[in-house]
Short mmCIF file of C-alpha atoms in Angstrom, two decimals:
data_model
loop_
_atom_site.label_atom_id
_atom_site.label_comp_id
_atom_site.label_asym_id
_atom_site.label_seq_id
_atom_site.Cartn_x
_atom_site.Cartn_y
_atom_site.Cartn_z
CA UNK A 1 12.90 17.23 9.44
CA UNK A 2 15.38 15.91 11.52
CA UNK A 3 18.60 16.85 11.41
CA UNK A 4 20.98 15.62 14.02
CA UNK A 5 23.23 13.75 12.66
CA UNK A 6 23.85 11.86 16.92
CA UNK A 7 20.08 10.67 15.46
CA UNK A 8 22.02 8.39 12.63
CA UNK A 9 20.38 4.80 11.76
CA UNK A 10 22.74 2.13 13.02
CA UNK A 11 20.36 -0.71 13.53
CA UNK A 12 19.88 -3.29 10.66
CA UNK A 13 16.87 -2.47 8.38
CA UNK A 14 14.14 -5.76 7.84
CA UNK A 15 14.85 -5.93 3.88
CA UNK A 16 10.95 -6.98 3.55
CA UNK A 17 9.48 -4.61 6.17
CA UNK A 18 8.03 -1.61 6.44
CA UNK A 19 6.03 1.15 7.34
CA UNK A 20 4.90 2.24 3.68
CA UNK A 21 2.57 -0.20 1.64
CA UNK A 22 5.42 -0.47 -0.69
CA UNK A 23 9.39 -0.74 -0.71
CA UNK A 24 11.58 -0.43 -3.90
CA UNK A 25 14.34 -1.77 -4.12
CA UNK A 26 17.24 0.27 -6.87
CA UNK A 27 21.38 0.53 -8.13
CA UNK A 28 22.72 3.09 -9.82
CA UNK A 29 24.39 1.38 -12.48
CA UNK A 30 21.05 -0.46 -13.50
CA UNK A 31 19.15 1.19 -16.16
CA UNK A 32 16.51 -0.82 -15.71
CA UNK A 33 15.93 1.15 -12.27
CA UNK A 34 16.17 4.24 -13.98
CA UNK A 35 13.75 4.19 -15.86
CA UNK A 36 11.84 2.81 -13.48
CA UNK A 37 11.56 5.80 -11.51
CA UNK A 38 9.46 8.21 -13.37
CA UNK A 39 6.56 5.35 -13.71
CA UNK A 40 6.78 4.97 -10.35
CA UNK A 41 6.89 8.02 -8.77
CA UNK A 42 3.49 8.42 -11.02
CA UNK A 43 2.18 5.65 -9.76
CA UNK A 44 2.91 7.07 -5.98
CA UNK A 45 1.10 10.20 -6.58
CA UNK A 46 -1.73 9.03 -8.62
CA UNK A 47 -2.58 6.43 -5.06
CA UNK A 48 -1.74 9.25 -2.60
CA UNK A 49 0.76 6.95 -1.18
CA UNK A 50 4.49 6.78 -0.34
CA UNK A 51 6.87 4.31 -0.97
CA UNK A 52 10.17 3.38 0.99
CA UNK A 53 13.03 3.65 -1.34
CA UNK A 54 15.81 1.55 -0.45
CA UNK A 55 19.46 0.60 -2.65
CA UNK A 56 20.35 -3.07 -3.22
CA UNK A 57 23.73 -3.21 -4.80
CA UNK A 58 23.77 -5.78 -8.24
CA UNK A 59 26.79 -7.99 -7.89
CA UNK A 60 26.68 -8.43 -11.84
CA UNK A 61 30.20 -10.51 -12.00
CA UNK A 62 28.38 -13.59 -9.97
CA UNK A 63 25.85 -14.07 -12.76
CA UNK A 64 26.47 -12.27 -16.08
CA UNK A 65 30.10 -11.71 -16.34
CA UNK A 66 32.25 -8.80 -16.44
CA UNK A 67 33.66 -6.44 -18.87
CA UNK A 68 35.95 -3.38 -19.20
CA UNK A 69 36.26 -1.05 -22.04
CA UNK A 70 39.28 0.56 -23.13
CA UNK A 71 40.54 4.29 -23.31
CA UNK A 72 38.02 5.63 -25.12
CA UNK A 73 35.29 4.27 -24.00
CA UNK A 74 34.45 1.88 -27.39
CA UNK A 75 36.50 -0.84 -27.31
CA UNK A 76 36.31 -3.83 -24.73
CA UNK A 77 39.89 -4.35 -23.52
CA UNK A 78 39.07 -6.76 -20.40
CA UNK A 79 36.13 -9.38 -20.43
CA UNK A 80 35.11 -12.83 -19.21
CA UNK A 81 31.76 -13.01 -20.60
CA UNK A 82 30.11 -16.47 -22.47
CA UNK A 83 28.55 -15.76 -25.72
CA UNK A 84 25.12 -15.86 -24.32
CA UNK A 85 25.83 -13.46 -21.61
CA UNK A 86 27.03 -10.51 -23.77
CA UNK A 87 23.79 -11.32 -25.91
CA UNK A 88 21.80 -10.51 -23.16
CA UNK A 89 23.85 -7.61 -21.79
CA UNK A 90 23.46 -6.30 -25.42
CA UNK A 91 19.89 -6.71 -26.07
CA UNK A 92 19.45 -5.22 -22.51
CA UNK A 93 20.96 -1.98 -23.08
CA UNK A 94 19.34 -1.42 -27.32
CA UNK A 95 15.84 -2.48 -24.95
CA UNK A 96 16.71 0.33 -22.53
CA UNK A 97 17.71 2.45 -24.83
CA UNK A 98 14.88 2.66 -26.78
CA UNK A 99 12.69 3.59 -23.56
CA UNK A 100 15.29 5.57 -22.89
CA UNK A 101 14.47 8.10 -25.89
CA UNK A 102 11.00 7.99 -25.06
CA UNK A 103 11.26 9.39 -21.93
CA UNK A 104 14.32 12.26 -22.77
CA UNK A 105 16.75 10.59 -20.98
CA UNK A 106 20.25 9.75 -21.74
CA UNK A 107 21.85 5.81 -21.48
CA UNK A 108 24.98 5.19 -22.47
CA UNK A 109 26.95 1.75 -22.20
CA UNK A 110 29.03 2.05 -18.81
CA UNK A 111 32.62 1.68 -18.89
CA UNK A 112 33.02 -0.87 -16.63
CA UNK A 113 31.04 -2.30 -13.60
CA UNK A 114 30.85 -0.13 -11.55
CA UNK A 115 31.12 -0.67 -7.52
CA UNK A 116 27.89 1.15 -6.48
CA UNK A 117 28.44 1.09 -2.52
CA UNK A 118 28.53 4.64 -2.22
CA UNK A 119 25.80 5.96 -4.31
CA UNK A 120 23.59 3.67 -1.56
CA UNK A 121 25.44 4.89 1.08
CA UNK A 122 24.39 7.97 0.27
CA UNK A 123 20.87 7.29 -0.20
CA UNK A 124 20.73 5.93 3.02
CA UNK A 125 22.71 8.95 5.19
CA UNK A 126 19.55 11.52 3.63
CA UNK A 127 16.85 8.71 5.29
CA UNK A 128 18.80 9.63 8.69
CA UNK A 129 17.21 13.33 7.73
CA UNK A 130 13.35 12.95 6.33
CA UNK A 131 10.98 10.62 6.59
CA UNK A 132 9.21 8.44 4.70
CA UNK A 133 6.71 11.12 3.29
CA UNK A 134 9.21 13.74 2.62
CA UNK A 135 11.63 11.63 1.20
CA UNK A 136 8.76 10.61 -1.54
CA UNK A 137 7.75 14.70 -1.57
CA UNK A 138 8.57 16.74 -5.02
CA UNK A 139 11.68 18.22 -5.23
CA UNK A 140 13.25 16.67 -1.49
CA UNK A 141 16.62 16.07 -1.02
CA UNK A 142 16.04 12.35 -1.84
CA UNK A 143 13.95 12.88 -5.17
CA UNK A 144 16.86 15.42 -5.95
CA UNK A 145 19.78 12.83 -5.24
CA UNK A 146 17.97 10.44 -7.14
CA UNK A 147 17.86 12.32 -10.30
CA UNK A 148 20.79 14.06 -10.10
CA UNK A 149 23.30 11.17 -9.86
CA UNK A 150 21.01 9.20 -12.34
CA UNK A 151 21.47 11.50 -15.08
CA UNK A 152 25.27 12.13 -14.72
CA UNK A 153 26.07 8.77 -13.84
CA UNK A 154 24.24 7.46 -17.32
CA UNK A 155 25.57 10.32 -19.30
CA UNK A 156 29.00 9.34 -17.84
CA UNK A 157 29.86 11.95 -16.35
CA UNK A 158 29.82 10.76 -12.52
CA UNK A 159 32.51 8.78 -10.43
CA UNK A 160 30.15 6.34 -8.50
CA UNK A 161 33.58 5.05 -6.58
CA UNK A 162 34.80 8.56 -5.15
CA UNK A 163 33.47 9.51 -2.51
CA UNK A 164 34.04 12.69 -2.63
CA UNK A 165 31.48 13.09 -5.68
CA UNK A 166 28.74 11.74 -3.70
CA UNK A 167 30.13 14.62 -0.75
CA UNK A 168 29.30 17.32 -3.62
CA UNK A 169 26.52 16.10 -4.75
CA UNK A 170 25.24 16.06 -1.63
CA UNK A 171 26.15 19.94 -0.96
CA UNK A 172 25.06 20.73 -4.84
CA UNK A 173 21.36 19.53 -3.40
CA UNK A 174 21.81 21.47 -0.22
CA UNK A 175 21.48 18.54 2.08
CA UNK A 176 23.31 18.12 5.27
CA UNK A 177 26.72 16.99 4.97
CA UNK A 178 27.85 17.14 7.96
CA UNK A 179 29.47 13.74 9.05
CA UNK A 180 29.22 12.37 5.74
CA UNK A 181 32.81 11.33 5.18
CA UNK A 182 32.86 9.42 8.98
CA UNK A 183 29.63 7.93 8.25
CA UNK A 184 30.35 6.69 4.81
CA UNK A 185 33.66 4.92 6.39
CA UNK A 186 31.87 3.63 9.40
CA UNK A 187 27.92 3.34 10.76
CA UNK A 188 26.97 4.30 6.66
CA UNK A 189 29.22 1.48 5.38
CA UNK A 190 28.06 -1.14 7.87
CA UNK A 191 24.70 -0.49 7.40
CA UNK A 192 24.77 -0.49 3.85
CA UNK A 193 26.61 -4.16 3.98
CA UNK A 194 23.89 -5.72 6.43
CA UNK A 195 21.30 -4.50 3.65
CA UNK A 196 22.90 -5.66 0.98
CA UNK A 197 23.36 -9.37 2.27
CA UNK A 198 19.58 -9.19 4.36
CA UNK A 199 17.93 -8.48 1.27
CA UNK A 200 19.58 -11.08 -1.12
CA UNK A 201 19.00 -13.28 1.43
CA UNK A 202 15.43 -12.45 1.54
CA UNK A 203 15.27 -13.44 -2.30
CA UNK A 204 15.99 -9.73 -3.38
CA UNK A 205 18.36 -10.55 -6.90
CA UNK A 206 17.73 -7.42 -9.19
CA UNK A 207 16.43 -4.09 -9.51
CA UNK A 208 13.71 -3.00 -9.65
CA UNK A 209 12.28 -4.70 -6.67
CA UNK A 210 8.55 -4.08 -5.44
CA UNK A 211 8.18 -5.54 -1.88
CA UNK A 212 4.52 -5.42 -0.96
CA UNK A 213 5.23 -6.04 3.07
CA UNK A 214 1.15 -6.28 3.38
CA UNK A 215 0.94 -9.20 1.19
CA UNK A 216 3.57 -11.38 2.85
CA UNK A 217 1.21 -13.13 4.85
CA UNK A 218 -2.12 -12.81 3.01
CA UNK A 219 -0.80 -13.59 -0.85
CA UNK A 220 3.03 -14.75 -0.74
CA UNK A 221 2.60 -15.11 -4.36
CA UNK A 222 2.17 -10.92 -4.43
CA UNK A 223 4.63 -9.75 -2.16
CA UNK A 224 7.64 -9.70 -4.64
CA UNK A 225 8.14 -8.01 -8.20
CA UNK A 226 10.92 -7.73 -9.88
CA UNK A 227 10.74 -4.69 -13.28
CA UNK A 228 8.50 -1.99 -13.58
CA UNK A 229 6.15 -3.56 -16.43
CA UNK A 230 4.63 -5.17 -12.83
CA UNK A 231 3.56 -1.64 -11.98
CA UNK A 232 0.05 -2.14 -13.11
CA UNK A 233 -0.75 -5.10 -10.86
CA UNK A 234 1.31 -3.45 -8.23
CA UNK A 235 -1.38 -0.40 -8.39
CA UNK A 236 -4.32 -3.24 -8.59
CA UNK A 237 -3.14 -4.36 -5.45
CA UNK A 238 -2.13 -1.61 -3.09
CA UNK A 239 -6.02 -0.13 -4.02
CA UNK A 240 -7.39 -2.90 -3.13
CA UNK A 241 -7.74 -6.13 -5.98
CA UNK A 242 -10.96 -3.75 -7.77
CA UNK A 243 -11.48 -5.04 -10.97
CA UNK A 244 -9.74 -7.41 -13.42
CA UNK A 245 -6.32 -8.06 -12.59
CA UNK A 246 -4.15 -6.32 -14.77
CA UNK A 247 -1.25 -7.88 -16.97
CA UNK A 248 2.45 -6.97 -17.34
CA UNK A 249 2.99 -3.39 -19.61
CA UNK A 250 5.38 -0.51 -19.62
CA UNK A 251 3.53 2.36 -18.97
CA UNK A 252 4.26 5.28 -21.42
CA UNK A 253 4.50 9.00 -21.30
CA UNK A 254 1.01 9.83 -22.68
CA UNK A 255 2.65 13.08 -24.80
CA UNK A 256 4.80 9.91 -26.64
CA UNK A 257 4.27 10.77 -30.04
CA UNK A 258 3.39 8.02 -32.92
CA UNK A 259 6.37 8.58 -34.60
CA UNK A 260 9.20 8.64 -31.51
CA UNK A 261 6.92 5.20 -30.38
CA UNK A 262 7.36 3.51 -34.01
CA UNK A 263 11.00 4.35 -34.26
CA UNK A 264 11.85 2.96 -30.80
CA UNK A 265 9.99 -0.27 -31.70
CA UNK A 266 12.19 -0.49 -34.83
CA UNK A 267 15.17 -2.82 -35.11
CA UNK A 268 18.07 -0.24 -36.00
CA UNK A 269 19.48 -3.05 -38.04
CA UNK A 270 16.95 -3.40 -40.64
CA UNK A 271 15.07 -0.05 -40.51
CA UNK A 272 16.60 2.79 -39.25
CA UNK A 273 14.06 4.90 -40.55
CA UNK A 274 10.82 3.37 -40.17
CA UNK A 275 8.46 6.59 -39.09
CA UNK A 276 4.79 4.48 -40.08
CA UNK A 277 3.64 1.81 -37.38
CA UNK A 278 3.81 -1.33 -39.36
CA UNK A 279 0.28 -3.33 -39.88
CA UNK A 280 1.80 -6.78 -38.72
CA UNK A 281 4.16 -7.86 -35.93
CA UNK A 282 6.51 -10.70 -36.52
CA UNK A 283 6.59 -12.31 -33.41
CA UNK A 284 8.75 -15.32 -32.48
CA UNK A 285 7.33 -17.65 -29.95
CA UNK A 286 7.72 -21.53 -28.44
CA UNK A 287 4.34 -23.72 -27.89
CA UNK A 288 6.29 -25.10 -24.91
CA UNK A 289 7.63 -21.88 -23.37
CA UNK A 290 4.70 -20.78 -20.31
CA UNK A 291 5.84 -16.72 -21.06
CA UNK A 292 4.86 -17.05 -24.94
CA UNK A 293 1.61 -18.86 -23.41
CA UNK A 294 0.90 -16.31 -21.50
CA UNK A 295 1.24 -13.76 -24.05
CA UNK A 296 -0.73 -15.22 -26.80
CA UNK A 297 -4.44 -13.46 -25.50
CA UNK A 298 -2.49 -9.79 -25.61
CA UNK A 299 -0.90 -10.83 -29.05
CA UNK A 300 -4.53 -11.54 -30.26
CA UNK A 301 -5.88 -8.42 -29.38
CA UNK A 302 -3.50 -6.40 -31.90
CA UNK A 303 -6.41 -7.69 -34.62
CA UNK A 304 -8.76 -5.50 -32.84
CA UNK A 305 -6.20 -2.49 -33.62
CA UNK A 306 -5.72 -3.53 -37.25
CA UNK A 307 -2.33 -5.10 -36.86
CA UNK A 308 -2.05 -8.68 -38.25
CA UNK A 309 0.61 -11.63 -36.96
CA UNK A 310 3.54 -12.99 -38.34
CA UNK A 311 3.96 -15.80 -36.37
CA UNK A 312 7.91 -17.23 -37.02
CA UNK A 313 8.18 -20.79 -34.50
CA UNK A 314 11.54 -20.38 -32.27
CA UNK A 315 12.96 -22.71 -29.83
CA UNK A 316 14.12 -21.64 -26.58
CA UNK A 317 15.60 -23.42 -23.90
CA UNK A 318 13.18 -25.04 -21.36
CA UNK A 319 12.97 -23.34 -17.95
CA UNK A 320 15.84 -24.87 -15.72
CA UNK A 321 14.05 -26.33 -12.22
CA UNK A 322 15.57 -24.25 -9.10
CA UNK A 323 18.17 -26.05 -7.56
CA UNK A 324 17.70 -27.11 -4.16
CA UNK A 325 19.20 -25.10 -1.33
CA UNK A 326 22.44 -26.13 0.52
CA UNK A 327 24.75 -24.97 2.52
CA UNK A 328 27.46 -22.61 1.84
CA UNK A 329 26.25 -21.69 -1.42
CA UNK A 330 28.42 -19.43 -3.43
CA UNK A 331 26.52 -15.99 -4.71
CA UNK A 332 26.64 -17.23 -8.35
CA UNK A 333 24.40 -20.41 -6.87
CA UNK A 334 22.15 -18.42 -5.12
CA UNK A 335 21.22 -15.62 -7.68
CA UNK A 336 20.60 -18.37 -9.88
CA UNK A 337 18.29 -20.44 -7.33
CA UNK A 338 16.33 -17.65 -6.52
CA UNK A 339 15.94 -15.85 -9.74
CA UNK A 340 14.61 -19.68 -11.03
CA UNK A 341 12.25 -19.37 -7.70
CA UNK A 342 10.82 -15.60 -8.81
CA UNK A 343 10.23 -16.66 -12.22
CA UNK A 344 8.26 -19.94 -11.22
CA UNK A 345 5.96 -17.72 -9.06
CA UNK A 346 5.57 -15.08 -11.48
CA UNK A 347 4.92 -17.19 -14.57
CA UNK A 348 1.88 -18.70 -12.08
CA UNK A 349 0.25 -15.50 -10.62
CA UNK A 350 -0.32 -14.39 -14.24
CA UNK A 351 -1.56 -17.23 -15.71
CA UNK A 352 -5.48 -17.37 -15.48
CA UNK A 353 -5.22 -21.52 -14.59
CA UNK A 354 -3.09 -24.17 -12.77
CA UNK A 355 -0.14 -25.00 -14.80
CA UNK A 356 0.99 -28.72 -14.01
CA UNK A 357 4.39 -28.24 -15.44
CA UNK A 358 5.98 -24.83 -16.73
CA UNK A 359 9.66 -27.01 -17.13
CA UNK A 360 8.14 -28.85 -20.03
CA UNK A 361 10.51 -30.11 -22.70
CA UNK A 362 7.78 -30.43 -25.44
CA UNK A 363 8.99 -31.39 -28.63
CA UNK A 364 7.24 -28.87 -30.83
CA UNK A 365 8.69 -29.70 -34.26
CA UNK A 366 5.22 -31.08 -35.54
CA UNK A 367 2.94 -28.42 -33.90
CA UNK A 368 5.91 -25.84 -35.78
CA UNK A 369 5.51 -27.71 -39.40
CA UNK A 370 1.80 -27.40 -39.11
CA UNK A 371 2.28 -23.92 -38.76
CA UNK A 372 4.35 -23.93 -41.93
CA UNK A 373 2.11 -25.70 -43.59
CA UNK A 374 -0.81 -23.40 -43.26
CA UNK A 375 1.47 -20.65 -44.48
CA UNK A 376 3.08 -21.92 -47.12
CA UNK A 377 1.20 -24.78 -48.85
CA UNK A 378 -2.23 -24.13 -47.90
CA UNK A 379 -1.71 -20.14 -47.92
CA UNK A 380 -4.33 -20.25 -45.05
CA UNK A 381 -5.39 -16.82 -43.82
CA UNK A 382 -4.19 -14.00 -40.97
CA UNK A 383 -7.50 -16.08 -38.87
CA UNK A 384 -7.04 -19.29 -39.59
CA UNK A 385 -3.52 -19.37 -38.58
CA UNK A 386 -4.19 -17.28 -35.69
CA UNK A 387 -7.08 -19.82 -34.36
CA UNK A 388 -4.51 -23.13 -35.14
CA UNK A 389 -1.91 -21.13 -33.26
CA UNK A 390 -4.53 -20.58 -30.30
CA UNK A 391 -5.43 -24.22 -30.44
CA UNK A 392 -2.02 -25.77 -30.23
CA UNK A 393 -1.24 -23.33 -27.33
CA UNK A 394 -4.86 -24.59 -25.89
CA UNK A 395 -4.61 -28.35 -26.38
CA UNK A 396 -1.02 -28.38 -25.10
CA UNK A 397 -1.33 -25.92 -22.35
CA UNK A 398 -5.17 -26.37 -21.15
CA UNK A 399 -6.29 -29.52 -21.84
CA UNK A 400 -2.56 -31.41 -21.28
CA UNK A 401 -2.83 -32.72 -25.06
CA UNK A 402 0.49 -34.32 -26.79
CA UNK A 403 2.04 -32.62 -29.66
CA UNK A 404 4.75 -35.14 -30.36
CA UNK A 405 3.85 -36.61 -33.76
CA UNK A 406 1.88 -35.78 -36.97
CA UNK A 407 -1.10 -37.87 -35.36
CA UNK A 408 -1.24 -35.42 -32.13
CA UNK A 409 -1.88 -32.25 -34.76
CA UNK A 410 -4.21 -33.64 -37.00
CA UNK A 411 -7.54 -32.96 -34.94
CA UNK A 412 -6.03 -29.75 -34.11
CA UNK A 413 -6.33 -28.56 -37.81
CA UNK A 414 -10.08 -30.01 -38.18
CA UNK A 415 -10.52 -28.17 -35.56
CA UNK A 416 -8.90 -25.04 -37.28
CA UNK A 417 -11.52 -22.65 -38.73
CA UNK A 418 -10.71 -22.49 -42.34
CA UNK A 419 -12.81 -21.11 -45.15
CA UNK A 420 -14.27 -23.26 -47.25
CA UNK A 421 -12.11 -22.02 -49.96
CA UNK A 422 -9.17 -22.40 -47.33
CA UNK A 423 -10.38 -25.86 -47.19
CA UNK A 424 -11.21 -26.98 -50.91
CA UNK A 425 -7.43 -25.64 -52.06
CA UNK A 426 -5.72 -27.69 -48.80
CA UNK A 427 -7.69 -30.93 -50.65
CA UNK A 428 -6.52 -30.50 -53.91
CA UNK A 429 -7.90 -33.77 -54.64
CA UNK A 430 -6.52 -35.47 -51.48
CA UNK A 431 -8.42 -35.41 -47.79
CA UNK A 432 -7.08 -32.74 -46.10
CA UNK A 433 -4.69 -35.31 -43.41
CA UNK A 434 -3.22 -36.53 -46.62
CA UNK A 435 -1.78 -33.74 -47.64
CA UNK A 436 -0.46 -32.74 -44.06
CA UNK A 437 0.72 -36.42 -43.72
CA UNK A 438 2.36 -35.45 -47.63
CA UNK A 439 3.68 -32.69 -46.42
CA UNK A 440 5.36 -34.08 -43.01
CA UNK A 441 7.17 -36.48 -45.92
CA UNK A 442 8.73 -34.25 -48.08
CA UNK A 443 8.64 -30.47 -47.63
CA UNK A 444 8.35 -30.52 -43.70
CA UNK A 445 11.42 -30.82 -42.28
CA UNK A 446 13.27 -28.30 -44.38
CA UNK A 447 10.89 -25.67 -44.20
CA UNK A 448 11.17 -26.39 -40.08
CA UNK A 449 14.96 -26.08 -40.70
CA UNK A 450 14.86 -23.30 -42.68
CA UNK A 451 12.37 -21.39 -40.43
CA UNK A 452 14.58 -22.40 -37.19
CA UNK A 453 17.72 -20.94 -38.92
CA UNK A 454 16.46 -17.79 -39.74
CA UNK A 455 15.38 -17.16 -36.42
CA UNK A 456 18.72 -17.57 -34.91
CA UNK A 457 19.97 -15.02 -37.55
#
């Protein structure tokens, strides 16, 4: 271990470079990166590898707003946040949260936004002491800095602006200290601010990042991931591509009993005390959207474990095309551009076929009343609507098919496998078109409304 502290790193680090098969990219005041560390760090030992852990500061103000609460921690006394933002701030934190509790670990809502320079700071001064495979070793003074300042911090009971509390934290963990303060002002400080703008210009935007510096000239597509539910095709790759590759999932804490896992899946809202797994899932999805696309083969598969689908039609806003690049953008402009960049790419490495155009603007309100239909006049079964569902998605997705009229959905129910029961009661003395075609007429466009409504509510 090396611990002269004339031995400091002054020179810029390559944000996308590295001597370990894998760098990760985290902030303090991201939850998302804390509970991405545990997963990880399992990951790590499970390939015998190490990872180089790096800290990319989130300039949250430049793309989601800011906020402020009042004494007391409750109330919000400062904010200049769009509606839509603190929806996603809030659904963010009740998703952590619920993670949270299955791992033990405390989240609560930060008081402000917090200026994080120091915490990375930090990290980097105890890289000036251990190398790569001691700083990923159990119980080192970076694993111990790491947790440490992760817990209080989130359990608010750390000041990530003084410097001082990163100075005792440091001595609390018995790592060197001495130079800190000078460092932190100076070499520490610049350093940190070369990252910080190398790596968001490199196309770093959040946290967790997964930089795979062996697949930047092999598979571009690979080299970037951004959350930890890409940790399974992160392992798939770094040993080597054997097998299938894997799909996105959050990868549990085996000892997770049934009973903490159905709670946390619960909407506090509505049941607060739900303690049996439910037998169906009401999902919410969009024929045009590429991510409910790409989730309809794993949404499937729940029939296999007993659990049937509720399928409620939703419409989200299309994808938004990058921008292209100028000059002199602003960070707002940027984290936009290349957040709309990482989500193209990702979108495509998972998906097991070309898709011509994830930016779509579909209009689904047919393929969504044929859905209603089956459910509510011809009471078709769990299957059937599970195979028109599949075959909508297909036709639209697959075989570049129009849903834009009652004409475009018609073959798509013969094609529908209905019982013949199913069948005879969809007649009722009519062909089976006519009584779509009826239905399109009259009932249709309310029960699209009324469906649309409720899942706004």
């Amino acid at each position: 271990m090396n611990q002269n502290k004339d031995n400091l790193v002054k020179d810029a680090i390559e944000p996308l470079k590295s001597e370990a098969p894998l760098i990760i990219y985290i902030d303090l005041k991201s939850p998302y990166a804390y509970l991405s560390i545990d997963p990880t760090r399992d990951m790590l030992k499970e390939l015998d590898i190490v990872a180089d852990w790096r800290p990319f500061v989130l300039d949250i103000p430049s793309y989601l707003g800011s906020a402020k609460l009042g004494k007391g921690g409750k109330k919000v006394a400062k904010q200049n946040r769009t509606e839509e933002q603190w929806s996603d701030v809030k659904y963010a934190y009740f998703d952590c949260r619920r993670y949270a509790n299955l791992s033990d670990k405390t989240i609560r809502g930060t008081v402000k936004i917090w200026n994080t320079d120091l915490p990375a700071i930090g990290l980097l001064w105890l890289k000036n002491f251990t190398n790569l495979t001691e700083q990923c070793a159990e119980n080192s003074y970076f694993e111990r800095y790491i947790d440490k300042i992760y817990d209080s911090f989130w359990k608010r009971e750390f000041d990530a602006e003084d410097v001082a509390s990163i100075l005792a934290l440091l001595e609390q963990i018995d790592a060197p200290t001495d130079g800190f303060l000078e460092y932190a002002e100076s070499d520490g400080a610049a350093l940190n601010s070369r990252l910080q703008q190398s790596s968001f210009d490199a196309g770093i935007y959040g946290v967790p990042t997964y930089i795979l510096p062996g697949e930047s000239e092999t598979d571009p597509q690979h080299e970037k991931f951004f959350g930890r539910e890409h940790l399974p095709r992160i392992s798939w790759l770094l040993k080597g591509r054997q097998g299938p590759a894997p799909d996105v999932a959050y990868l549990l804490n085996p000892e997770v009993d049934d009973e903490a896992l159905t709670k946390s899946a619960a909407d506090p809202r509505t049941e607060p005390e739900l303690k049996i797994a439910p037998l169906q899932l009401t999902t919410f999805f969009d024929f045009k959207s590429p991510q409910s696309y790409l989730a309809l083969q794993s949404i499937l598969a729940l029939k296999g474990e007993g659990i049937s689908v509720d399928w409620r039609p939703f419409v989200s806003k299309p994808l938004k095309v990058p921008a292209e690049e100028v000059a002199n953008e602003d960070r707002s402009t940027k984290h936009y551009r290349i957040r709309g960049e990482y989500h193209a790419n990702d979108i495509k490495r998972y998906a097991s076929h070309d898709l011509t155009n994830i930016y779509r603007e579909t209009d689904c309100q047919f393929a969504d009343m044929g859905l209603l239909w089956l459910q509510h006049e011809v009471r078709a079964s769990n299957d059937a609507i599970d195979d028109y569902v599949q075959q909508v998605f297909v036709h639209l997705w697959q075989k570049e098919g129009k849903i834009d009229s009652p004409q475009d959905i018609e073959p798509l129910f013969l094609a529908t496998k209905l019982t013949q029961d199913e069948f005879d009661k969809a007649i009722q003395d009519r062909t089976f078109i006519n009584g779509w075609q009826k239905y399109v007429e009259s009932k249709g466009l309310e029960h699209l409304d009324r469906a649309r409504e409720a899942s706004l509510s």
